[in-house]
PDB file of C-alpha atoms in Angstrom:
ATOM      1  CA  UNK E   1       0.252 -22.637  -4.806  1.00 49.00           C
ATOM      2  CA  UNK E   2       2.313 -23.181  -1.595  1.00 49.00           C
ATOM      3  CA  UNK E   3       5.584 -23.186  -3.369  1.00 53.00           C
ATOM      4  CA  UNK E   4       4.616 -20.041  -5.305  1.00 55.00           C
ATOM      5  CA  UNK E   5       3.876 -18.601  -2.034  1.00 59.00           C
ATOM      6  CA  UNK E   6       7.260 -19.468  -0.540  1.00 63.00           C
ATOM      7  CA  UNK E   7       9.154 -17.879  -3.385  1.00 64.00           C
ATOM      8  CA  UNK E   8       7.130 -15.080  -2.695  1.00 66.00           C
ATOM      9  CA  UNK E   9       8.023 -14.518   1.324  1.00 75.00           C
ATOM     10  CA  UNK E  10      11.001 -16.346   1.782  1.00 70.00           C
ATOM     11  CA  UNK E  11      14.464 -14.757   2.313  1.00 71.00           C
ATOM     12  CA  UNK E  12      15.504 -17.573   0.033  1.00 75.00           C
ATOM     13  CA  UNK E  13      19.562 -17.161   1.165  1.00 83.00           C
ATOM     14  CA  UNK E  14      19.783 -19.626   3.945  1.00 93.00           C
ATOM     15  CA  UNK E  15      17.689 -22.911   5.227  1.00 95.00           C
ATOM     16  CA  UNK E  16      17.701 -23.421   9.047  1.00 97.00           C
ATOM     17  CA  UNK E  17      17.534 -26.753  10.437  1.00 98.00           C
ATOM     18  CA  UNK E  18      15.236 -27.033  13.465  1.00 98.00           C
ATOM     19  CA  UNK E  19      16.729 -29.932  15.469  1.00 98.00           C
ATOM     20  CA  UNK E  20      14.073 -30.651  18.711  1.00 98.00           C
ATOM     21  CA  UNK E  21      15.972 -33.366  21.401  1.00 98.00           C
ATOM     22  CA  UNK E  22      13.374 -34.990  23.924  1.00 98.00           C
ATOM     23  CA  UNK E  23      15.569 -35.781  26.492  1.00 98.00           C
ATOM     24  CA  UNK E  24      14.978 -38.705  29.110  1.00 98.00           C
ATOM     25  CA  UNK E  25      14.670 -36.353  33.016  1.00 98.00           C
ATOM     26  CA  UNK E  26      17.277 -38.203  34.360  1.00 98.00           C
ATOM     27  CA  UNK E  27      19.435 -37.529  32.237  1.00 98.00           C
ATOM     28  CA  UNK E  28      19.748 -33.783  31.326  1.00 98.00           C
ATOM     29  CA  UNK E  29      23.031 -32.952  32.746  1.00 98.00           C
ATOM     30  CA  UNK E  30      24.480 -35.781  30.924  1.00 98.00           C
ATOM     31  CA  UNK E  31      22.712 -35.040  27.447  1.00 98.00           C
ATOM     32  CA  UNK E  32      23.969 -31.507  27.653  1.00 98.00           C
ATOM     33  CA  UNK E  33      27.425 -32.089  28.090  1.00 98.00           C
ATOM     34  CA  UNK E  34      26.649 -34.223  25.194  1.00 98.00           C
ATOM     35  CA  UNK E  35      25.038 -31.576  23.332  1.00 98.00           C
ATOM     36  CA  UNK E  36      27.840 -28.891  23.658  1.00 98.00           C
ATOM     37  CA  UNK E  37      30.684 -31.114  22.512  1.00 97.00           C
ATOM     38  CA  UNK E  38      28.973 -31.511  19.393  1.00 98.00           C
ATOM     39  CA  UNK E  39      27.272 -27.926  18.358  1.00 98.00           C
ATOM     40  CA  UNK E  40      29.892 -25.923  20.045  1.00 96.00           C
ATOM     41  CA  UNK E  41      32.283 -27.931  17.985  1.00 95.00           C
ATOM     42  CA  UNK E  42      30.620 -28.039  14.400  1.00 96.00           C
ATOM     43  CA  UNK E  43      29.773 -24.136  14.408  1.00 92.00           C
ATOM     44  CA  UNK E  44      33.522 -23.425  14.979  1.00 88.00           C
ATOM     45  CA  UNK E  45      34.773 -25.318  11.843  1.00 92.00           C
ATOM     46  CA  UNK E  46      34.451 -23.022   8.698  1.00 90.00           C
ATOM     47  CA  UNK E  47      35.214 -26.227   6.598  1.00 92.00           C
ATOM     48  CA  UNK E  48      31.636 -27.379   7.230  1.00 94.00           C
ATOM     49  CA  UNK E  49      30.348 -24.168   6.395  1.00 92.00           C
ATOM     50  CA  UNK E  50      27.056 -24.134   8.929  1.00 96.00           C
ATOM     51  CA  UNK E  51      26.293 -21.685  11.437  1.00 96.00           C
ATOM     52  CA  UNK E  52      24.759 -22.352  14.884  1.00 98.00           C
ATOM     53  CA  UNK E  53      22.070 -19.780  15.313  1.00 97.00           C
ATOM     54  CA  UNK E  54      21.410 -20.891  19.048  1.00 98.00           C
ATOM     55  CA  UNK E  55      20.923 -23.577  21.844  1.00 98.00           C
ATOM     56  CA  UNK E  56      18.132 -23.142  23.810  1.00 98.00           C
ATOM     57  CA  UNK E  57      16.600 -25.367  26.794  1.00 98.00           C
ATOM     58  CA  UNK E  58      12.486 -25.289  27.380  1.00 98.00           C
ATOM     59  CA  UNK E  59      12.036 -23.824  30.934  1.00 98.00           C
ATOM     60  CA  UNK E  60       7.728 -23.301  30.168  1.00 98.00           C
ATOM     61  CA  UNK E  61       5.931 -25.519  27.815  1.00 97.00           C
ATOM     62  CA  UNK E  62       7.422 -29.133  26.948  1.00 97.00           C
ATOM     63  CA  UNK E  63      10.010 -29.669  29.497  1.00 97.00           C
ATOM     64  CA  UNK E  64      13.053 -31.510  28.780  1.00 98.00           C
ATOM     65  CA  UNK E  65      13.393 -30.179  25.632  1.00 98.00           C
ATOM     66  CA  UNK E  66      15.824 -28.402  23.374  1.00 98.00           C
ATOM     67  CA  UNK E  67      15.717 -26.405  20.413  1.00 98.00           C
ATOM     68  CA  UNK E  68      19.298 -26.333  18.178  1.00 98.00           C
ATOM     69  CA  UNK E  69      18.724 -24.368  14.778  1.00 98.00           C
ATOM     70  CA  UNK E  70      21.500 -24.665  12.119  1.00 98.00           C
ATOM     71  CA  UNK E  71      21.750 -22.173   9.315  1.00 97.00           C
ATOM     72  CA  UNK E  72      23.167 -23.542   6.035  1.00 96.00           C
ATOM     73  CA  UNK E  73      24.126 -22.200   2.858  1.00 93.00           C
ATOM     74  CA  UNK E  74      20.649 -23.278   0.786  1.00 92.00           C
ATOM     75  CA  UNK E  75      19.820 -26.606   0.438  1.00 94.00           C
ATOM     76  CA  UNK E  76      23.191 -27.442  -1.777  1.00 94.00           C
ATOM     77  CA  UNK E  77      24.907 -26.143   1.530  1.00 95.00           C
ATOM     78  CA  UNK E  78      22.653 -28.383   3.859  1.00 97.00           C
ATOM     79  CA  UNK E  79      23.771 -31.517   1.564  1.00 97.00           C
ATOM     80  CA  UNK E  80      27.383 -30.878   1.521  1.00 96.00           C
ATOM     81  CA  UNK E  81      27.429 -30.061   5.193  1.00 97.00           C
ATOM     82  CA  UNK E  82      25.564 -33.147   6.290  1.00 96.00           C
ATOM     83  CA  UNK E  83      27.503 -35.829   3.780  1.00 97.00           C
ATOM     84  CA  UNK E  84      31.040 -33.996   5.573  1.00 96.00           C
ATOM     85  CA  UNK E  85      29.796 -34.443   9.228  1.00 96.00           C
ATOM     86  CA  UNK E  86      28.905 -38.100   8.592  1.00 95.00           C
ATOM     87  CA  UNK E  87      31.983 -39.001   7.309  1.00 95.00           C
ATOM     88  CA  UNK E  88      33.736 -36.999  10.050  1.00 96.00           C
ATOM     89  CA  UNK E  89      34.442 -37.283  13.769  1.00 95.00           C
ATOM     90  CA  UNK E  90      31.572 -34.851  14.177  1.00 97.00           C
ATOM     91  CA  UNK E  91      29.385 -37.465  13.535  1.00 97.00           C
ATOM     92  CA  UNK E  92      30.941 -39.523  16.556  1.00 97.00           C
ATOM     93  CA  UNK E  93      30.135 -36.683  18.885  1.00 97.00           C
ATOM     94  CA  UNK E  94      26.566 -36.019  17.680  1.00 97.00           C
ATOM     95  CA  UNK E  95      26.025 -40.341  18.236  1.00 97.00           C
ATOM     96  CA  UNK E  96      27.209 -39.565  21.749  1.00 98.00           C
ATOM     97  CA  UNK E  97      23.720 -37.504  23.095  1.00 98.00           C
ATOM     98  CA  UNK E  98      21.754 -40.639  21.596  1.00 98.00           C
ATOM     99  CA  UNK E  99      21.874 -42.332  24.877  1.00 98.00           C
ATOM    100  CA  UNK E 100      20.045 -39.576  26.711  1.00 98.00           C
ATOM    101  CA  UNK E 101      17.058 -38.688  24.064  1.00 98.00           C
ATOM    102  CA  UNK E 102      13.325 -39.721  24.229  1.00 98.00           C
ATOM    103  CA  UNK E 103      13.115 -38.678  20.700  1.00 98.00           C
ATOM    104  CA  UNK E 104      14.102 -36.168  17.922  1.00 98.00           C
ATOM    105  CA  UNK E 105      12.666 -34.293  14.880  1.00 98.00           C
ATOM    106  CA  UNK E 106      14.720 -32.312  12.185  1.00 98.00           C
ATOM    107  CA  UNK E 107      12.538 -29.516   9.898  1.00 98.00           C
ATOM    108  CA  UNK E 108      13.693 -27.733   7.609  1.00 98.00           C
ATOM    109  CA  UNK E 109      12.555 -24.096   7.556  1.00 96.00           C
ATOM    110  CA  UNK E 110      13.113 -20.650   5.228  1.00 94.00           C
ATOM    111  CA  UNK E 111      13.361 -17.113   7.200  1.00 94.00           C
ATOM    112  CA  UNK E 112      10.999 -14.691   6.385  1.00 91.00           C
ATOM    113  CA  UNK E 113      12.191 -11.848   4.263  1.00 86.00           C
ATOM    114  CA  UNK E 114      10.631  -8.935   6.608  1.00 82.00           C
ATOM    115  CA  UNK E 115      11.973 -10.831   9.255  1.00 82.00           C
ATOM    116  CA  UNK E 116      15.754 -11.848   8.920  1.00 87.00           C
ATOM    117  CA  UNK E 117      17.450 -13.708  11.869  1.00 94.00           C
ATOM    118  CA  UNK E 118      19.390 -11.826  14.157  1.00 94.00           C
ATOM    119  CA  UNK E 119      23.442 -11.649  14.324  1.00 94.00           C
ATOM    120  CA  UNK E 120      25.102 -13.633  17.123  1.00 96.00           C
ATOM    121  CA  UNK E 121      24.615 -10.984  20.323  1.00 96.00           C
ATOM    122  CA  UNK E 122      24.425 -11.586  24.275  1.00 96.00           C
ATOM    123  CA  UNK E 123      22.109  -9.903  26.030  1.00 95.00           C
ATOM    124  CA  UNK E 124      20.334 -12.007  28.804  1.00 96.00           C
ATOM    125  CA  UNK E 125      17.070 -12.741  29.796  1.00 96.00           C
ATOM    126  CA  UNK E 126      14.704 -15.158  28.160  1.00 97.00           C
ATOM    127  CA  UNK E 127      14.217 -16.475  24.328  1.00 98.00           C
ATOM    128  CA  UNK E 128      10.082 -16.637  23.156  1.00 97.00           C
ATOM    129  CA  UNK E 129       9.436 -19.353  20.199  1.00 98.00           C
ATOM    130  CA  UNK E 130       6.193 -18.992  18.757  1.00 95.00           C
ATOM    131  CA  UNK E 131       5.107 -21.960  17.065  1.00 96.00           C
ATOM    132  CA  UNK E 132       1.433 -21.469  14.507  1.00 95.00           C
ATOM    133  CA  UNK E 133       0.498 -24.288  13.049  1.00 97.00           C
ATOM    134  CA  UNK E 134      -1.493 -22.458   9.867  1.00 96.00           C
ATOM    135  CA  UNK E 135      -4.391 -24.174   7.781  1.00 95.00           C
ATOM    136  CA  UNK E 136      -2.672 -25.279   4.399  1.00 94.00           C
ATOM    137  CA  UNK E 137      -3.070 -22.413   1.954  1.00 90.00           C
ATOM    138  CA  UNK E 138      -2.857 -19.325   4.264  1.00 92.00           C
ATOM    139  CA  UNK E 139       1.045 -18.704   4.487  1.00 92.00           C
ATOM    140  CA  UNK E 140       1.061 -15.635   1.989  1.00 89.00           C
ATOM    141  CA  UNK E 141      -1.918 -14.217   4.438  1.00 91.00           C
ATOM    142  CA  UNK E 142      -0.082 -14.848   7.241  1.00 89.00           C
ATOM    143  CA  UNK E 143       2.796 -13.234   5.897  1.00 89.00           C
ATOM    144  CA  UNK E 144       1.219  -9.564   4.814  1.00 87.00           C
ATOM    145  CA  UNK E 145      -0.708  -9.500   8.290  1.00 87.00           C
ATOM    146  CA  UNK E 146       2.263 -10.006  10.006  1.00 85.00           C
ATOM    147  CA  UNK E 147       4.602  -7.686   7.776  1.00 81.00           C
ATOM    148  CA  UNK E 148       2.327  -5.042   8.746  1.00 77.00           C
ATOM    149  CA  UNK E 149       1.888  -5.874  12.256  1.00 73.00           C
ATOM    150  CA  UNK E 150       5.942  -6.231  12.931  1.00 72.00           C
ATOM    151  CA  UNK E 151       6.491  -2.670  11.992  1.00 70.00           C
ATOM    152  CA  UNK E 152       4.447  -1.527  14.740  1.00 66.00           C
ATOM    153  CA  UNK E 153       5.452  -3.415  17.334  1.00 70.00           C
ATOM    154  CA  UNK E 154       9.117  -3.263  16.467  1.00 70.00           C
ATOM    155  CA  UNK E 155       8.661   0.360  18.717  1.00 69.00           C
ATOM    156  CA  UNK E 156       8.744  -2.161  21.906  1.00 75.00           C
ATOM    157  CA  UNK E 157      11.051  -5.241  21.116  1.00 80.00           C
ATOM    158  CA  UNK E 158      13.057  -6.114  18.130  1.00 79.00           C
ATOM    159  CA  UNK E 159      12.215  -9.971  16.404  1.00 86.00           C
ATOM    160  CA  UNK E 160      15.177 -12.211  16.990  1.00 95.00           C
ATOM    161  CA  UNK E 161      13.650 -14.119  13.939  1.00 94.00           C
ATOM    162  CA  UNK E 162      10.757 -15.786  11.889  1.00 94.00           C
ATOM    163  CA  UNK E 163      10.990 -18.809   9.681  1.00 96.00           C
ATOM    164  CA  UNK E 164       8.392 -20.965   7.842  1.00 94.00           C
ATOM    165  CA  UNK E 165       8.489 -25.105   7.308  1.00 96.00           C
ATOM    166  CA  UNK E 166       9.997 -26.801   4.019  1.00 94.00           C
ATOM    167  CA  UNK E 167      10.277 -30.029   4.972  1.00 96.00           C
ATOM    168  CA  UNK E 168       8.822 -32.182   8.137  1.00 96.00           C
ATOM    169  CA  UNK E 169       5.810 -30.797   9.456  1.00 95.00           C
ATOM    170  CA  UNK E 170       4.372 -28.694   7.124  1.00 95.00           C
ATOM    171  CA  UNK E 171       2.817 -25.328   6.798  1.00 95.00           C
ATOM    172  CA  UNK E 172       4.237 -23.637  10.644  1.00 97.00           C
ATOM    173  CA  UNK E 173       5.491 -20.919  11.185  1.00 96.00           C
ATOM    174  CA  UNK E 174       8.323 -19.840  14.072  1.00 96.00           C
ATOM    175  CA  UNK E 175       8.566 -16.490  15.900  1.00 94.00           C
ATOM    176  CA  UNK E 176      11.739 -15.787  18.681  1.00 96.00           C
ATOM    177  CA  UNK E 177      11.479 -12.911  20.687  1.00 95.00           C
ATOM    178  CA  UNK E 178      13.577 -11.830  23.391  1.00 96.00           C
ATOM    179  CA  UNK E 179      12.799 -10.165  26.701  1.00 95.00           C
ATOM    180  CA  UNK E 180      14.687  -9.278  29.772  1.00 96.00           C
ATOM    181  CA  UNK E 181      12.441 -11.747  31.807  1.00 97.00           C
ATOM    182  CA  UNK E 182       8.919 -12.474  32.302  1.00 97.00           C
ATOM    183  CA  UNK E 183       7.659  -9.605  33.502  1.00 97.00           C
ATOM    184  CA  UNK E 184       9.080  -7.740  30.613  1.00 95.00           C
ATOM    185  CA  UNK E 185       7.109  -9.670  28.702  1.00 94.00           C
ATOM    186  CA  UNK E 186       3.978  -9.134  30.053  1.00 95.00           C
ATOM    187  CA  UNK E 187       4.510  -5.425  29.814  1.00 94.00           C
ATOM    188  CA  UNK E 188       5.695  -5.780  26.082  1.00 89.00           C
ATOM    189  CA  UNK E 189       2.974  -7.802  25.220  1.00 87.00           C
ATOM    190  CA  UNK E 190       0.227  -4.994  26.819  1.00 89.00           C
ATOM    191  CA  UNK E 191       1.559  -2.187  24.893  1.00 87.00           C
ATOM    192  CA  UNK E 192       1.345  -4.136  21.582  1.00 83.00           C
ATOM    193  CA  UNK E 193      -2.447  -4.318  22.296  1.00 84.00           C
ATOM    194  CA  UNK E 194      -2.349  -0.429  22.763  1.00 85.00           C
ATOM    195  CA  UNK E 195      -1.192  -0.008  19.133  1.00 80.00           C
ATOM    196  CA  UNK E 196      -3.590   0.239  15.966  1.00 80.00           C
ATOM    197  CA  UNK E 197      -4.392  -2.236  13.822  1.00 77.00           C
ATOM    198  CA  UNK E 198      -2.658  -5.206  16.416  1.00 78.00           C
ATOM    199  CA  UNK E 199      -6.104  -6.351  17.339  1.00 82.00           C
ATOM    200  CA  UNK E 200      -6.748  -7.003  13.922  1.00 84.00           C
ATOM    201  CA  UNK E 201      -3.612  -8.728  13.957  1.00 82.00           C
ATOM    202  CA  UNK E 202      -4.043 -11.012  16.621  1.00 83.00           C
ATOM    203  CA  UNK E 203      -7.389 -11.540  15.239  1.00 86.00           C
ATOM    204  CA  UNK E 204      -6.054 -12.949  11.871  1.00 84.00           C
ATOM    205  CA  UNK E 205      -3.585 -14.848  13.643  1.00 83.00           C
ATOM    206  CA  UNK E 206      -5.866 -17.184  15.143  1.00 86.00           C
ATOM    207  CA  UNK E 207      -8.176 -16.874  12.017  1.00 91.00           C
ATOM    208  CA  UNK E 208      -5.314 -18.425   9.931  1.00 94.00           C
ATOM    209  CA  UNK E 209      -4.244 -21.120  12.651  1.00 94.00           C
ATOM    210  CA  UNK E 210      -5.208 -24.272  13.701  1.00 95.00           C
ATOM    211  CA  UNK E 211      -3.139 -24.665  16.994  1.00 93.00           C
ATOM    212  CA  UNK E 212      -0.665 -22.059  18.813  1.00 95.00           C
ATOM    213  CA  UNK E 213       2.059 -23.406  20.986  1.00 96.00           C
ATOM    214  CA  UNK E 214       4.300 -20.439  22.908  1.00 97.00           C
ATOM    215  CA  UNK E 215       7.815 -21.438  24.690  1.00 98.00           C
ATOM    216  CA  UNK E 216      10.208 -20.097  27.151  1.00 98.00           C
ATOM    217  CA  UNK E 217      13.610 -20.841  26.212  1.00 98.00           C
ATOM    218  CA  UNK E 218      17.068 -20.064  27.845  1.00 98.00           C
ATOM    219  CA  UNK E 219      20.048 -20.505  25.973  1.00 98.00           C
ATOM    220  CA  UNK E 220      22.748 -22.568  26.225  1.00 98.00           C
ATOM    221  CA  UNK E 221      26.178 -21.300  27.385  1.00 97.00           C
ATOM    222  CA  UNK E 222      27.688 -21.945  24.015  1.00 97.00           C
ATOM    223  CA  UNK E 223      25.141 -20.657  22.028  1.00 98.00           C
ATOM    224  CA  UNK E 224      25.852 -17.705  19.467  1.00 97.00           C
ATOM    225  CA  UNK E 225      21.917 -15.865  20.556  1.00 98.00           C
ATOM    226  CA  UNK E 226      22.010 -15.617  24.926  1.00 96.00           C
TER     227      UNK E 226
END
């Protein structure tokens, strides 16, 4: 039933990778100097044919952390791009943050089809990832509510994307929004509730959820999304 559901909301063009670093405090500055002479390097090399959505840093929620998500050509794409970095000296570079991380996690996630990811663009202010972690069997629920609640709220702030887990943790969903600041935010956020129907959204939300985790990002200086 879950695959069926997939097929049913997903994009199905791309996979994004979710790669989450835990870095050691002490040793941020090191880790990403680390971190840019790998990503900035892979997502300039059309050989390897990956993209670098963004590079992001957690300023609110778990500090110390940092979100890189890769877009690859399907899974077929995600197989030939990881066998050619392994054998290359890309992989050197990526052994070199090693030193500085706590831990790491890799997922594997399919956009959303109302909800494709944004082009490369820079225009300040602050990233918002939205993590849900939904109760198994609700994604295709999750993803009418949300269709319909999008289109409303699209009048305030435009989605810089939404993608669902394939592989790792299963059944969560991701939300990035963008904002001038915090403030911005706030104000964004108040109007939404003005709209019809976004109570009923919200509502749903946290009907279909089990736990809801909301981070501020800022981006890297090399990523494509700032």
């Amino acid at each position: 039933m879950v695959q069926q559901h997939s097929r049913v909301v997903a994009r199905g063009k791309y996979i994004h990778g979710f790669e989450i670093h835990r870095v050691k405090p002490s040793a941020v500055d090191e880790y990403k100097k680390a971190a840019e002479g790998y990503y900035a390097s892979i997502k300039d090399d059309p050989e390897l044919h990956v993209k670098l959505t963004g590079s992001w840093e957690t300023v609110v929620g778990e500090q110390d952390t940092f979100f890189h998500i890769l877009e690859y050509e399907n899974y077929s794409g995600y197989d030939k791009t990881t066998a050619k970095i392994r054998t290359s000296e890309y992989y050197n570079a990526y052994k070199k943050m090693a030193p500085y991380l706590n831990s790491r996690s890799l997922q594997l996630s399919q956009e959303f089809a109302f909800f494709p990811t944004a082009p490369p663009h820079t225009e300040g202010g602050i990233f918002e990832l939205r993590c849900y972690q939904l109760k198994p069997g609700t994604l295709l629920e999750w993803e009418q509510t949300w269709r319909r609640g999008i289109e409303a709220r699209r009048k305030f702030v435009e989605p810089v994307g939404a993608w669902f887990s394939q592989v790792g943790r299963l059944h969560q969903v991701y939300h990035l929004w963008q904002y001038p600041d915090l403030k911005a935010r706030k104000e964004t956020r108040e109007k939404a509730w003005q709209l019809d129907g976004w109570a009923e959204t919200v509502a749903k939300t946290a009907h279909f959820s089990k736990f809801m985790d909301a981070y501020i990002l800022q981006p890297l200086p090399y990523s494509p999304l700032k």
